[in-house]
């Protein structure tokens, strides 16, 4: 049986598979998509308990508002992008190019910040899409990561009839 990474303060089973949660001080620092065989781990702190509760609420109803303090580690530029991602309303998408115009940078730089997002779902990088379609997710343009992006967009749209 595989060992649980001791750096995770919780590992939970979700509709998207196993998620590993890392906390810092009194907030959330990381969310990782893990291999399906990763064993679950009960939350080891009050912050991890709250993160699990908020994620479970989100998976039941995507209109949930995440209220947990977030402590993503990144550059000043990345943090600026991540703050902007949190302003994209649930159920809507914006293109990399539109964000780039708003923030006076390039679409590629927006994609790089999305790829480096340590708190997917909580910081909704899945709501950023390409002009031609989905774009990427977690650094991938095909495969399970893109399936995750599609699932999240459909979940938030409230129907499988979404264009994604």
mmCIF file of N, CA and C in Angstrom, residues 14-85:
data_model
loop_
_atom_site.group_PDB
_atom_site.id
_atom_site.type_symbol
_atom_site.label_atom_id
_atom_site.label_comp_id
_atom_site.label_asym_id
_atom_site.label_seq_id
_atom_site.Cartn_x
_atom_site.Cartn_y
_atom_site.Cartn_z
ATOM 1 N N UNK A 14 -12.686 12.455 -4.102
ATOM 2 C CA UNK A 14 -13.703 13.356 -4.651
ATOM 3 C C UNK A 14 -14.151 12.848 -6.017
ATOM 4 N N UNK A 15 -15.061 13.566 -6.617
ATOM 5 C CA UNK A 15 -15.510 13.253 -7.979
ATOM 6 C C UNK A 15 -14.364 13.337 -8.979
ATOM 7 N N UNK A 16 -13.318 14.068 -8.635
ATOM 8 C CA UNK A 16 -12.168 14.235 -9.521
ATOM 9 C C UNK A 16 -11.011 13.315 -9.148
ATOM 10 N N UNK A 17 -11.217 12.456 -8.184
ATOM 11 C CA UNK A 17 -10.148 11.591 -7.717
ATOM 12 C C UNK A 17 -9.611 12.082 -6.385
ATOM 13 N N UNK A 18 -8.433 11.604 -6.035
ATOM 14 C CA UNK A 18 -7.832 11.975 -4.753
ATOM 15 C C UNK A 18 -7.244 13.390 -4.830
ATOM 16 N N UNK A 19 -7.487 14.160 -3.772
ATOM 17 C CA UNK A 19 -6.916 15.498 -3.649
ATOM 18 C C UNK A 19 -6.108 15.560 -2.365
ATOM 19 N N UNK A 20 -4.893 16.091 -2.469
ATOM 20 C CA UNK A 20 -4.056 16.301 -1.301
ATOM 21 C C UNK A 20 -4.074 17.768 -0.924
ATOM 22 N N UNK A 21 -4.293 18.054 0.344
ATOM 23 C CA UNK A 21 -4.382 19.429 0.833
ATOM 24 C C UNK A 21 -3.236 19.719 1.792
ATOM 25 N N UNK A 22 -2.597 20.865 1.590
ATOM 26 C CA UNK A 22 -1.521 21.324 2.464
ATOM 27 C C UNK A 22 -1.934 22.651 3.077
ATOM 28 N N UNK A 23 -1.676 22.818 4.357
ATOM 29 C CA UNK A 23 -2.046 24.054 5.035
ATOM 30 C C UNK A 23 -0.796 24.809 5.480
ATOM 31 N N UNK A 24 -1.010 26.089 5.763
ATOM 32 C CA UNK A 24 0.054 26.955 6.254
ATOM 33 C C UNK A 24 -0.578 27.943 7.214
ATOM 34 N N UNK A 25 -0.052 27.992 8.416
ATOM 35 C CA UNK A 25 -0.614 28.851 9.455
ATOM 36 C C UNK A 25 -2.095 28.532 9.605
ATOM 37 N N UNK A 26 -2.959 29.506 9.328
ATOM 38 C CA UNK A 26 -4.401 29.292 9.498
ATOM 39 C C UNK A 26 -5.124 29.327 8.158
ATOM 40 N N UNK A 27 -4.458 28.843 7.113
ATOM 41 C CA UNK A 27 -5.070 28.842 5.795
ATOM 42 C C UNK A 27 -4.551 27.703 4.943
ATOM 43 N N UNK A 28 -4.995 27.697 3.705
ATOM 44 C CA UNK A 28 -4.671 26.638 2.756
ATOM 45 C C UNK A 28 -3.518 27.082 1.863
ATOM 46 N N UNK A 29 -2.524 26.210 1.675
ATOM 47 C CA UNK A 29 -1.353 26.541 0.865
ATOM 48 C C UNK A 29 -1.289 25.757 -0.439
ATOM 49 N N UNK A 30 -1.873 24.558 -0.476
ATOM 50 C CA UNK A 30 -1.747 23.751 -1.680
ATOM 51 C C UNK A 30 -2.852 22.731 -1.835
ATOM 52 N N UNK A 31 -3.171 22.442 -3.078
ATOM 53 C CA UNK A 31 -4.109 21.383 -3.451
ATOM 54 C C UNK A 31 -3.482 20.669 -4.632
ATOM 55 N N UNK A 32 -3.269 19.369 -4.480
ATOM 56 C CA UNK A 32 -2.679 18.569 -5.550
ATOM 57 C C UNK A 32 -3.632 17.460 -5.963
ATOM 58 N N UNK A 33 -3.663 17.186 -7.274
ATOM 59 C CA UNK A 33 -4.388 16.041 -7.803
ATOM 60 C C UNK A 33 -3.450 14.835 -7.666
ATOM 61 N N UNK A 34 -3.910 13.794 -6.998
ATOM 62 C CA UNK A 34 -3.062 12.650 -6.674
ATOM 63 C C UNK A 34 -3.493 11.398 -7.436
ATOM 64 N N UNK A 35 -2.620 10.418 -7.430
ATOM 65 C CA UNK A 35 -2.909 9.130 -8.069
ATOM 66 C C UNK A 35 -4.089 8.468 -7.359
ATOM 67 N N UNK A 36 -4.913 7.730 -8.108
ATOM 68 C CA UNK A 36 -6.100 7.110 -7.516
ATOM 69 C C UNK A 36 -5.796 6.148 -6.373
ATOM 70 N N UNK A 37 -4.613 5.549 -6.376
ATOM 71 C CA UNK A 37 -4.285 4.593 -5.320
ATOM 72 C C UNK A 37 -3.765 5.258 -4.050
ATOM 73 N N UNK A 38 -3.637 6.581 -4.059
ATOM 74 C CA UNK A 38 -3.177 7.292 -2.863
ATOM 75 C C UNK A 38 -4.194 7.097 -1.744
ATOM 76 N N UNK A 39 -3.733 6.627 -0.589
ATOM 77 C CA UNK A 39 -4.686 6.417 0.506
ATOM 78 C C UNK A 39 -5.222 7.740 1.048
ATOM 79 N N UNK A 40 -6.460 7.689 1.492
ATOM 80 C CA UNK A 40 -7.043 8.875 2.105
ATOM 81 C C UNK A 40 -6.359 9.140 3.442
ATOM 82 N N UNK A 41 -6.401 10.392 3.845
ATOM 83 C CA UNK A 41 -5.844 10.787 5.143
ATOM 84 C C UNK A 41 -6.807 11.763 5.787
ATOM 85 N N UNK A 42 -7.241 11.450 6.974
ATOM 86 C CA UNK A 42 -8.142 12.343 7.689
ATOM 87 C C UNK A 42 -7.445 13.671 7.955
ATOM 88 N N UNK A 43 -8.188 14.764 7.972
ATOM 89 C CA UNK A 43 -7.577 16.065 8.242
ATOM 90 C C UNK A 43 -6.863 16.057 9.594
ATOM 91 N N UNK A 44 -5.682 16.693 9.624
ATOM 92 C CA UNK A 44 -4.878 16.685 10.843
ATOM 93 C C UNK A 44 -4.904 18.024 11.582
ATOM 94 N N UNK A 45 -5.697 18.973 11.098
ATOM 95 C CA UNK A 45 -5.775 20.277 11.755
ATOM 96 C C UNK A 45 -7.152 20.876 11.515
ATOM 97 N N UNK A 46 -7.530 21.868 12.298
ATOM 98 C CA UNK A 46 -8.812 22.551 12.064
ATOM 99 C C UNK A 46 -8.885 23.193 10.677
ATOM 100 N N UNK A 47 -7.767 23.727 10.189
ATOM 101 C CA UNK A 47 -7.756 24.335 8.847
ATOM 102 C C UNK A 47 -8.014 23.267 7.792
ATOM 103 N N UNK A 48 -7.368 22.115 7.918
ATOM 104 C CA UNK A 48 -7.578 21.028 6.962
ATOM 105 C C UNK A 48 -9.022 20.535 7.021
ATOM 106 N N UNK A 49 -9.592 20.463 8.224
ATOM 107 C CA UNK A 49 -11.014 20.067 8.364
ATOM 108 C C UNK A 49 -11.915 21.038 7.619
ATOM 109 N N UNK A 50 -11.646 22.321 7.779
ATOM 110 C CA UNK A 50 -12.471 23.336 7.107
ATOM 111 C C UNK A 50 -12.288 23.279 5.598
ATOM 112 N N UNK A 51 -11.063 23.055 5.132
ATOM 113 C CA UNK A 51 -10.815 22.943 3.691
ATOM 114 C C UNK A 51 -11.574 21.762 3.106
ATOM 115 N N UNK A 52 -11.543 20.630 3.799
ATOM 116 C CA UNK A 52 -12.277 19.442 3.348
ATOM 117 C C UNK A 52 -13.775 19.742 3.311
ATOM 118 N N UNK A 53 -14.285 20.373 4.358
ATOM 119 C CA UNK A 53 -15.723 20.695 4.410
ATOM 120 C C UNK A 53 -16.115 21.617 3.262
ATOM 121 N N UNK A 54 -15.288 22.621 2.973
ATOM 122 C CA UNK A 54 -15.616 23.548 1.891
ATOM 123 C C UNK A 54 -15.540 22.866 0.532
ATOM 124 N N UNK A 55 -14.559 21.985 0.332
ATOM 125 C CA UNK A 55 -14.485 21.248 -0.934
ATOM 126 C C UNK A 55 -15.686 20.322 -1.103
ATOM 127 N N UNK A 56 -16.058 19.614 -0.038
ATOM 128 C CA UNK A 56 -17.221 18.732 -0.122
ATOM 129 C C UNK A 56 -18.480 19.533 -0.438
ATOM 130 N N UNK A 57 -18.608 20.710 0.150
ATOM 131 C CA UNK A 57 -19.756 21.571 -0.145
ATOM 132 C C UNK A 57 -19.725 22.005 -1.612
ATOM 133 N N UNK A 58 -18.549 22.346 -2.124
ATOM 134 C CA UNK A 58 -18.401 22.749 -3.532
ATOM 135 C C UNK A 58 -18.801 21.609 -4.466
ATOM 136 N N UNK A 59 -18.367 20.394 -4.154
ATOM 137 C CA UNK A 59 -18.705 19.267 -5.020
ATOM 138 C C UNK A 59 -20.205 18.966 -4.983
ATOM 139 N N UNK A 60 -20.871 19.320 -3.910
ATOM 140 C CA UNK A 60 -22.333 19.170 -3.834
ATOM 141 C C UNK A 60 -23.049 20.321 -4.525
ATOM 142 N N UNK A 61 -22.494 21.527 -4.394
ATOM 143 C CA UNK A 61 -23.116 22.728 -4.950
ATOM 144 C C UNK A 61 -22.015 23.715 -5.323
ATOM 145 N N UNK A 62 -21.755 23.901 -6.624
ATOM 146 C CA UNK A 62 -20.632 24.749 -7.040
ATOM 147 C C UNK A 62 -20.804 26.229 -6.683
ATOM 148 N N UNK A 63 -21.974 26.596 -6.189
ATOM 149 C CA UNK A 63 -22.173 28.006 -5.817
ATOM 150 C C UNK A 63 -21.572 28.342 -4.456
ATOM 151 N N UNK A 64 -20.984 27.337 -3.812
ATOM 152 C CA UNK A 64 -20.365 27.561 -2.504
ATOM 153 C C UNK A 64 -19.294 28.642 -2.635
ATOM 154 N N UNK A 65 -19.231 29.493 -1.654
ATOM 155 C CA UNK A 65 -18.193 30.522 -1.611
ATOM 156 C C UNK A 65 -17.077 30.022 -0.694
ATOM 157 N N UNK A 66 -15.885 29.900 -1.229
ATOM 158 C CA UNK A 66 -14.748 29.506 -0.404
ATOM 159 C C UNK A 66 -14.368 30.676 0.495
ATOM 160 N N UNK A 67 -14.260 30.416 1.779
ATOM 161 C CA UNK A 67 -13.959 31.483 2.729
ATOM 162 C C UNK A 67 -12.659 31.250 3.483
ATOM 163 N N UNK A 68 -12.017 30.151 3.224
ATOM 164 C CA UNK A 68 -10.785 29.821 3.909
ATOM 165 C C UNK A 68 -9.670 30.764 3.455
ATOM 166 N N UNK A 69 -8.853 31.291 4.363
ATOM 167 C CA UNK A 69 -7.699 32.093 3.930
ATOM 168 C C UNK A 69 -6.765 31.246 3.067
ATOM 169 N N UNK A 70 -6.270 31.837 1.997
ATOM 170 C CA UNK A 70 -5.377 31.133 1.078
ATOM 171 C C UNK A 70 -3.971 31.714 1.189
ATOM 172 N N UNK A 71 -2.975 30.835 1.169
ATOM 173 C CA UNK A 71 -1.575 31.244 1.241
ATOM 174 C C UNK A 71 -0.795 30.619 0.083
ATOM 175 N N UNK A 72 -1.133 30.980 -1.163
ATOM 176 C CA UNK A 72 -0.391 30.415 -2.289
ATOM 177 C C UNK A 72 1.016 31.022 -2.360
ATOM 178 N N UNK A 73 1.991 30.189 -2.610
ATOM 179 C CA UNK A 73 3.364 30.652 -2.757
ATOM 180 C C UNK A 73 3.649 30.852 -4.237
ATOM 181 N N UNK A 74 4.161 32.034 -4.580
ATOM 182 C CA UNK A 74 4.489 32.344 -5.964
ATOM 183 C C UNK A 74 5.109 33.722 -6.048
ATOM 184 N N UNK A 75 5.388 34.141 -7.261
ATOM 185 C CA UNK A 75 5.963 35.458 -7.481
ATOM 186 C C UNK A 75 4.889 36.535 -7.305
ATOM 187 N N UNK A 76 5.320 37.764 -7.210
ATOM 188 C CA UNK A 76 4.380 38.886 -7.108
ATOM 189 C C UNK A 76 3.466 38.878 -8.332
ATOM 190 N N UNK A 77 4.028 38.642 -9.524
ATOM 191 C CA UNK A 77 3.238 38.593 -10.753
ATOM 192 C C UNK A 77 2.197 37.478 -10.686
ATOM 193 N N UNK A 78 2.619 36.275 -10.297
ATOM 194 C CA UNK A 78 1.681 35.159 -10.217
ATOM 195 C C UNK A 78 0.553 35.459 -9.236
ATOM 196 N N UNK A 79 0.889 36.017 -8.091
ATOM 197 C CA UNK A 79 -0.132 36.338 -7.099
ATOM 198 C C UNK A 79 -1.125 37.358 -7.637
ATOM 199 N N UNK A 80 -0.652 38.301 -8.439
ATOM 200 C CA UNK A 80 -1.557 39.282 -9.054
ATOM 201 C C UNK A 80 -2.538 38.586 -10.001
ATOM 202 N N UNK A 81 -2.038 37.637 -10.775
ATOM 203 C CA UNK A 81 -2.903 36.878 -11.690
ATOM 204 C C UNK A 81 -3.909 36.064 -10.883
ATOM 205 N N UNK A 82 -3.440 35.370 -9.843
ATOM 206 C CA UNK A 82 -4.318 34.524 -9.038
ATOM 207 C C UNK A 82 -5.408 35.345 -8.361
ATOM 208 N N UNK A 83 -5.077 36.541 -7.903
ATOM 209 C CA UNK A 83 -6.104 37.409 -7.310
ATOM 210 C C UNK A 83 -7.166 37.760 -8.348
ATOM 211 N N UNK A 84 -6.728 38.003 -9.577
ATOM 212 C CA UNK A 84 -7.664 38.322 -10.653
ATOM 213 C C UNK A 84 -8.544 37.118 -10.980
ATOM 214 N N UNK A 85 -7.976 35.916 -10.957
ATOM 215 C CA UNK A 85 -8.765 34.709 -11.235
ATOM 216 C C UNK A 85 -9.916 34.579 -10.244
#
